[in-house]
Amino acid sequence: SKHVYYLPHSYSRDVHTPIGRKSDDAHDVFFCGTIYPERAKIISETNWSGIDAKICGTWALVEEGLEKTCFDHGVCFDEVMPNSEVAKNYRSSKIVINFGRTYGWTPDYEERITDITNSYSVGPRVIEAIACGAFVISEYRPEIVALFGDSVPTFRNAQELEELLRFYLDNPQL
């Protein structure tokens, strides 16, 4: 249709700013958002030992067994925080993880679906984190590459995520 437009995500310049970025980093790794089952799967399969991470959000859509596995790592919290608090965590963490959303519903909302093959675009959190001056590692999306080139490293599974986290935590000058 010729009357369809793409409006990219944006951010609030009052909230999402690098001003106030702390030099004494609060966490090695931070993520805040809804924990969809595919996100919980990657979180549960990642070895978090030796990494000071804070992964928070709502876990309402995750099966109890998978949720417990994530919480057993000691890095996950059932916590919803205001956007200004999220921005403070972006500014104070060494690395911010961006998970893409592949979880959704059929048009009639009768069925939940997961289809990573059609997931193209970034969510608002990656834009907000970068506006706060955060170093972001993101789940792969073609739009991440289109927007940021190779300045945002990407992963496709838990093993790649862990390798990237450990590499950049060991090489902070990069």
PDB file of C-alpha atoms in Angstrom:
ATOM      1  CA  SER A   1       0.000   0.000   0.000  1.00  0.00           C
ATOM      2  CA  LYS A   2       1.311   3.459  -0.787  1.00  0.00           C
ATOM      3  CA  HIS A   3      -0.031   4.900   2.487  1.00  0.00           C
ATOM      4  CA  VAL A   4       2.074   2.785   4.832  1.00  0.00           C
ATOM      5  CA  TYR A   5       4.953   4.484   6.607  1.00  0.00           C
ATOM      6  CA  TYR A   6       7.698   3.198   8.869  1.00  0.00           C
ATOM      7  CA  LEU A   7       8.232   5.213  12.020  1.00  0.00           C
ATOM      8  CA  PRO A   8      11.420   4.075  13.778  1.00  0.00           C
ATOM      9  CA  HIS A   9      11.710   3.928  17.555  1.00  0.00           C
ATOM     10  CA  SER A  10      12.853   6.992  19.391  1.00  0.00           C
ATOM     11  CA  TYR A  11      13.719   7.972  22.941  1.00  0.00           C
ATOM     12  CA  SER A  12      13.116  10.735  25.456  1.00  0.00           C
ATOM     13  CA  ARG A  13      16.015  13.186  25.573  1.00  0.00           C
ATOM     14  CA  ASP A  14      14.997  14.083  29.131  1.00  0.00           C
ATOM     15  CA  VAL A  15      15.395  10.485  30.358  1.00  0.00           C
ATOM     16  CA  HIS A  16      17.735   8.734  27.925  1.00  0.00           C
ATOM     17  CA  THR A  17      20.964  10.657  28.118  1.00  0.00           C
ATOM     18  CA  PRO A  18      24.574   9.681  28.795  1.00  0.00           C
ATOM     19  CA  ILE A  19      24.819  12.565  31.290  1.00  0.00           C
ATOM     20  CA  GLY A  20      25.410  11.109  34.716  1.00  0.00           C
ATOM     21  CA  ARG A  21      27.092   7.972  33.415  1.00  0.00           C
ATOM     22  CA  LYS A  22      28.841   6.455  36.415  1.00  0.00           C
ATOM     23  CA  SER A  23      32.471   5.386  36.266  1.00  0.00           C
ATOM     24  CA  ASP A  24      31.925   2.895  39.094  1.00  0.00           C
ATOM     25  CA  ASP A  25      29.833   0.439  37.131  1.00  0.00           C
ATOM     26  CA  ALA A  26      26.972  -1.048  39.155  1.00  0.00           C
ATOM     27  CA  HIS A  27      26.682  -4.278  37.143  1.00  0.00           C
ATOM     28  CA  ASP A  28      28.684  -6.050  34.493  1.00  0.00           C
ATOM     29  CA  VAL A  29      25.512  -6.807  32.534  1.00  0.00           C
ATOM     30  CA  PHE A  30      21.961  -5.425  32.595  1.00  0.00           C
ATOM     31  CA  PHE A  31      18.677  -6.287  30.894  1.00  0.00           C
ATOM     32  CA  CYS A  32      15.172  -5.114  31.725  1.00  0.00           C
ATOM     33  CA  GLY A  33      12.045  -6.101  29.846  1.00  0.00           C
ATOM     34  CA  THR A  34       9.325  -8.689  29.556  1.00  0.00           C
ATOM     35  CA  ILE A  35      10.799 -12.148  29.836  1.00  0.00           C
ATOM     36  CA  TYR A  36       9.229 -14.067  26.991  1.00  0.00           C
ATOM     37  CA  PRO A  37       9.837 -17.834  26.824  1.00  0.00           C
ATOM     38  CA  GLU A  38      12.508 -17.564  24.114  1.00  0.00           C
ATOM     39  CA  ARG A  39      14.368 -14.947  26.191  1.00  0.00           C
ATOM     40  CA  ALA A  40      14.139 -17.170  29.287  1.00  0.00           C
ATOM     41  CA  LYS A  41      15.542 -20.064  27.267  1.00  0.00           C
ATOM     42  CA  ILE A  42      18.671 -18.093  26.337  1.00  0.00           C
ATOM     43  CA  ILE A  43      19.012 -16.758  29.897  1.00  0.00           C
ATOM     44  CA  SER A  44      18.684 -20.255  31.380  1.00  0.00           C
ATOM     45  CA  GLU A  45      21.220 -21.736  28.949  1.00  0.00           C
ATOM     46  CA  THR A  46      23.862 -19.049  29.579  1.00  0.00           C
ATOM     47  CA  ASN A  47      26.609 -19.709  32.132  1.00  0.00           C
ATOM     48  CA  TRP A  48      26.514 -16.616  34.350  1.00  0.00           C
ATOM     49  CA  SER A  49      29.274 -17.681  36.756  1.00  0.00           C
ATOM     50  CA  GLY A  50      31.656 -14.818  37.447  1.00  0.00           C
ATOM     51  CA  ILE A  51      29.385 -12.273  35.737  1.00  0.00           C
ATOM     52  CA  ASP A  52      27.612  -9.659  37.885  1.00  0.00           C
ATOM     53  CA  ALA A  53      24.347  -9.445  35.966  1.00  0.00           C
ATOM     54  CA  LYS A  54      20.926  -7.994  36.692  1.00  0.00           C
ATOM     55  CA  ILE A  55      18.145  -9.365  34.498  1.00  0.00           C
ATOM     56  CA  CYS A  56      14.782  -8.005  35.521  1.00  0.00           C
ATOM     57  CA  GLY A  57      11.281  -7.652  34.255  1.00  0.00           C
ATOM     58  CA  THR A  58       8.001  -9.487  34.384  1.00  0.00           C
ATOM     59  CA  TRP A  59       8.127 -13.288  34.204  1.00  0.00           C
ATOM     60  CA  ALA A  60       4.365 -13.866  33.878  1.00  0.00           C
ATOM     61  CA  LEU A  61       4.656 -15.603  30.485  1.00  0.00           C
ATOM     62  CA  VAL A  62       7.375 -18.072  31.492  1.00  0.00           C
ATOM     63  CA  GLU A  63       6.721 -21.613  32.672  1.00  0.00           C
ATOM     64  CA  GLU A  64       7.478 -22.127  36.356  1.00  0.00           C
ATOM     65  CA  GLY A  65      10.248 -24.703  35.741  1.00  0.00           C
ATOM     66  CA  LEU A  66      12.060 -22.481  33.250  1.00  0.00           C
ATOM     67  CA  GLU A  67      11.587 -19.440  35.493  1.00  0.00           C
ATOM     68  CA  LYS A  68      13.122 -21.348  38.434  1.00  0.00           C
ATOM     69  CA  THR A  69      16.119 -22.368  36.293  1.00  0.00           C
ATOM     70  CA  CYS A  70      16.715 -18.706  35.422  1.00  0.00           C
ATOM     71  CA  PHE A  71      16.360 -17.576  39.048  1.00  0.00           C
ATOM     72  CA  ASP A  72      18.732 -20.325  40.185  1.00  0.00           C
ATOM     73  CA  HIS A  73      21.512 -18.436  38.366  1.00  0.00           C
ATOM     74  CA  GLY A  74      21.136 -15.635  40.904  1.00  0.00           C
ATOM     75  CA  VAL A  75      21.038 -12.902  38.253  1.00  0.00           C
ATOM     76  CA  CYS A  76      17.270 -12.736  37.584  1.00  0.00           C
ATOM     77  CA  PHE A  77      14.674 -10.647  39.372  1.00  0.00           C
ATOM     78  CA  ASP A  78      10.914 -10.317  39.062  1.00  0.00           C
ATOM     79  CA  GLU A  79      11.022  -6.539  39.068  1.00  0.00           C
ATOM     80  CA  VAL A  80       9.349  -3.920  36.913  1.00  0.00           C
ATOM     81  CA  MET A  81      11.054  -0.544  37.176  1.00  0.00           C
ATOM     82  CA  PRO A  82      10.206   2.939  35.942  1.00  0.00           C
ATOM     83  CA  ASN A  83      11.856   4.029  32.712  1.00  0.00           C
ATOM     84  CA  SER A  84      14.022   6.577  34.551  1.00  0.00           C
ATOM     85  CA  GLU A  85      15.410   3.767  36.753  1.00  0.00           C
ATOM     86  CA  VAL A  86      16.039   1.597  33.690  1.00  0.00           C
ATOM     87  CA  ALA A  87      17.977   4.501  32.150  1.00  0.00           C
ATOM     88  CA  LYS A  88      20.118   4.802  35.311  1.00  0.00           C
ATOM     89  CA  ASN A  89      20.967   1.100  35.012  1.00  0.00           C
ATOM     90  CA  TYR A  90      21.834   1.560  31.329  1.00  0.00           C
ATOM     91  CA  ARG A  91      24.249   4.312  32.292  1.00  0.00           C
ATOM     92  CA  SER A  92      25.877   2.382  35.129  1.00  0.00           C
ATOM     93  CA  SER A  93      26.301  -1.072  33.558  1.00  0.00           C
ATOM     94  CA  LYS A  94      29.265  -2.199  31.507  1.00  0.00           C
ATOM     95  CA  ILE A  95      27.092  -4.073  28.998  1.00  0.00           C
ATOM     96  CA  VAL A  96      23.380  -3.917  28.214  1.00  0.00           C
ATOM     97  CA  ILE A  97      21.784  -6.939  26.569  1.00  0.00           C
ATOM     98  CA  ASN A  98      19.096  -6.401  23.975  1.00  0.00           C
ATOM     99  CA  PHE A  99      16.801  -9.326  23.280  1.00  0.00           C
ATOM    100  CA  GLY A 100      14.582  -9.136  20.236  1.00  0.00           C
ATOM    101  CA  ARG A 101      10.953 -10.045  20.575  1.00  0.00           C
ATOM    102  CA  THR A 102       9.829 -13.077  18.622  1.00  0.00           C
ATOM    103  CA  TYR A 103       6.874 -13.865  20.829  1.00  0.00           C
ATOM    104  CA  GLY A 104       3.445 -12.744  19.768  1.00  0.00           C
ATOM    105  CA  TRP A 105      -0.110 -13.771  19.089  1.00  0.00           C
ATOM    106  CA  THR A 106      -2.186 -14.685  16.082  1.00  0.00           C
ATOM    107  CA  PRO A 107      -4.384 -11.818  14.801  1.00  0.00           C
ATOM    108  CA  ASP A 108      -7.368 -13.149  16.778  1.00  0.00           C
ATOM    109  CA  TYR A 109      -5.223 -13.471  19.971  1.00  0.00           C
ATOM    110  CA  GLU A 110      -6.235 -17.118  20.262  1.00  0.00           C
ATOM    111  CA  GLU A 111      -2.738 -18.579  19.928  1.00  0.00           C
ATOM    112  CA  ARG A 112       0.711 -17.546  21.080  1.00  0.00           C
ATOM    113  CA  ILE A 113       3.348 -17.862  18.365  1.00  0.00           C
ATOM    114  CA  THR A 114       7.114 -17.622  18.104  1.00  0.00           C
ATOM    115  CA  ASP A 115       8.593 -17.011  14.673  1.00  0.00           C
ATOM    116  CA  ILE A 116      12.188 -15.808  14.662  1.00  0.00           C
ATOM    117  CA  THR A 117      12.440 -16.175  10.878  1.00  0.00           C
ATOM    118  CA  ASN A 118      10.249 -13.101  10.375  1.00  0.00           C
ATOM    119  CA  SER A 119      11.756 -10.956  13.138  1.00  0.00           C
ATOM    120  CA  TYR A 120      13.437  -7.975  11.489  1.00  0.00           C
ATOM    121  CA  SER A 121      13.213  -4.810  13.526  1.00  0.00           C
ATOM    122  CA  VAL A 122      14.696  -3.621  16.787  1.00  0.00           C
ATOM    123  CA  GLY A 123      12.652  -2.786  19.857  1.00  0.00           C
ATOM    124  CA  PRO A 124      12.695   0.548  21.661  1.00  0.00           C
ATOM    125  CA  ARG A 125      15.049  -0.581  24.444  1.00  0.00           C
ATOM    126  CA  VAL A 126      18.126  -0.812  22.207  1.00  0.00           C
ATOM    127  CA  ILE A 127      17.632   2.782  21.051  1.00  0.00           C
ATOM    128  CA  GLU A 128      17.114   3.976  24.633  1.00  0.00           C
ATOM    129  CA  ALA A 129      20.204   2.123  25.910  1.00  0.00           C
ATOM    130  CA  ILE A 130      22.436   3.557  23.190  1.00  0.00           C
ATOM    131  CA  ALA A 131      21.046   7.052  23.853  1.00  0.00           C
ATOM    132  CA  CYS A 132      22.188   6.546  27.475  1.00  0.00           C
ATOM    133  CA  GLY A 133      25.723   5.807  26.272  1.00  0.00           C
ATOM    134  CA  ALA A 134      25.488   2.082  26.986  1.00  0.00           C
ATOM    135  CA  PHE A 135      27.525  -0.564  25.200  1.00  0.00           C
ATOM    136  CA  VAL A 136      24.917  -2.953  23.795  1.00  0.00           C
ATOM    137  CA  ILE A 137      25.157  -6.587  22.774  1.00  0.00           C
ATOM    138  CA  SER A 138      22.019  -7.600  20.890  1.00  0.00           C
ATOM    139  CA  GLU A 139      20.227 -10.631  19.664  1.00  0.00           C
ATOM    140  CA  TYR A 140      20.600 -10.574  15.875  1.00  0.00           C
ATOM    141  CA  ARG A 141      18.093  -8.595  13.859  1.00  0.00           C
ATOM    142  CA  PRO A 142      18.744  -7.312  10.330  1.00  0.00           C
ATOM    143  CA  GLU A 143      17.757  -3.802  11.460  1.00  0.00           C
ATOM    144  CA  ILE A 144      20.481  -3.843  14.168  1.00  0.00           C
ATOM    145  CA  VAL A 145      23.064  -4.299  11.426  1.00  0.00           C
ATOM    146  CA  ALA A 146      21.363  -1.729   9.181  1.00  0.00           C
ATOM    147  CA  LEU A 147      21.299   0.895  11.956  1.00  0.00           C
ATOM    148  CA  PHE A 148      24.562   0.234  13.795  1.00  0.00           C
ATOM    149  CA  GLY A 149      26.804  -1.847  11.528  1.00  0.00           C
ATOM    150  CA  ASP A 150      29.336  -3.779  13.563  1.00  0.00           C
ATOM    151  CA  SER A 151      29.293  -1.369  16.527  1.00  0.00           C
ATOM    152  CA  VAL A 152      26.600  -3.526  18.201  1.00  0.00           C
ATOM    153  CA  PRO A 153      27.814  -7.135  18.438  1.00  0.00           C
ATOM    154  CA  THR A 154      25.049  -9.694  17.889  1.00  0.00           C
ATOM    155  CA  PHE A 155      24.289 -13.203  19.097  1.00  0.00           C
ATOM    156  CA  ARG A 156      21.878 -15.918  17.996  1.00  0.00           C
ATOM    157  CA  ASN A 157      21.988 -18.288  20.982  1.00  0.00           C
ATOM    158  CA  ALA A 158      23.144 -18.625  24.599  1.00  0.00           C
ATOM    159  CA  GLN A 159      26.641 -19.812  23.684  1.00  0.00           C
ATOM    160  CA  GLU A 160      27.273 -16.805  21.435  1.00  0.00           C
ATOM    161  CA  LEU A 161      25.851 -14.458  24.093  1.00  0.00           C
ATOM    162  CA  GLU A 162      28.153 -15.858  26.773  1.00  0.00           C
ATOM    163  CA  GLU A 163      31.197 -15.700  24.480  1.00  0.00           C
ATOM    164  CA  LEU A 164      30.496 -12.045  23.654  1.00  0.00           C
ATOM    165  CA  LEU A 165      29.857 -11.096  27.279  1.00  0.00           C
ATOM    166  CA  ARG A 166      33.086 -12.693  28.495  1.00  0.00           C
ATOM    167  CA  PHE A 167      35.109 -11.285  25.588  1.00  0.00           C
ATOM    168  CA  TYR A 168      33.971  -7.686  26.130  1.00  0.00           C
ATOM    169  CA  LEU A 169      34.154  -7.893  29.921  1.00  0.00           C
ATOM    170  CA  ASP A 170      37.763  -9.101  29.536  1.00  0.00           C
ATOM    171  CA  ASN A 171      38.498  -6.347  26.970  1.00  0.00           C
ATOM    172  CA  PRO A 172      36.767  -3.194  28.262  1.00  0.00           C
ATOM    173  CA  GLN A 173      38.894  -0.949  26.016  1.00  0.00           C
ATOM    174  CA  LEU A 174      36.975  -2.320  23.024  1.00  0.00           C
TER     175      LEU A 174
END
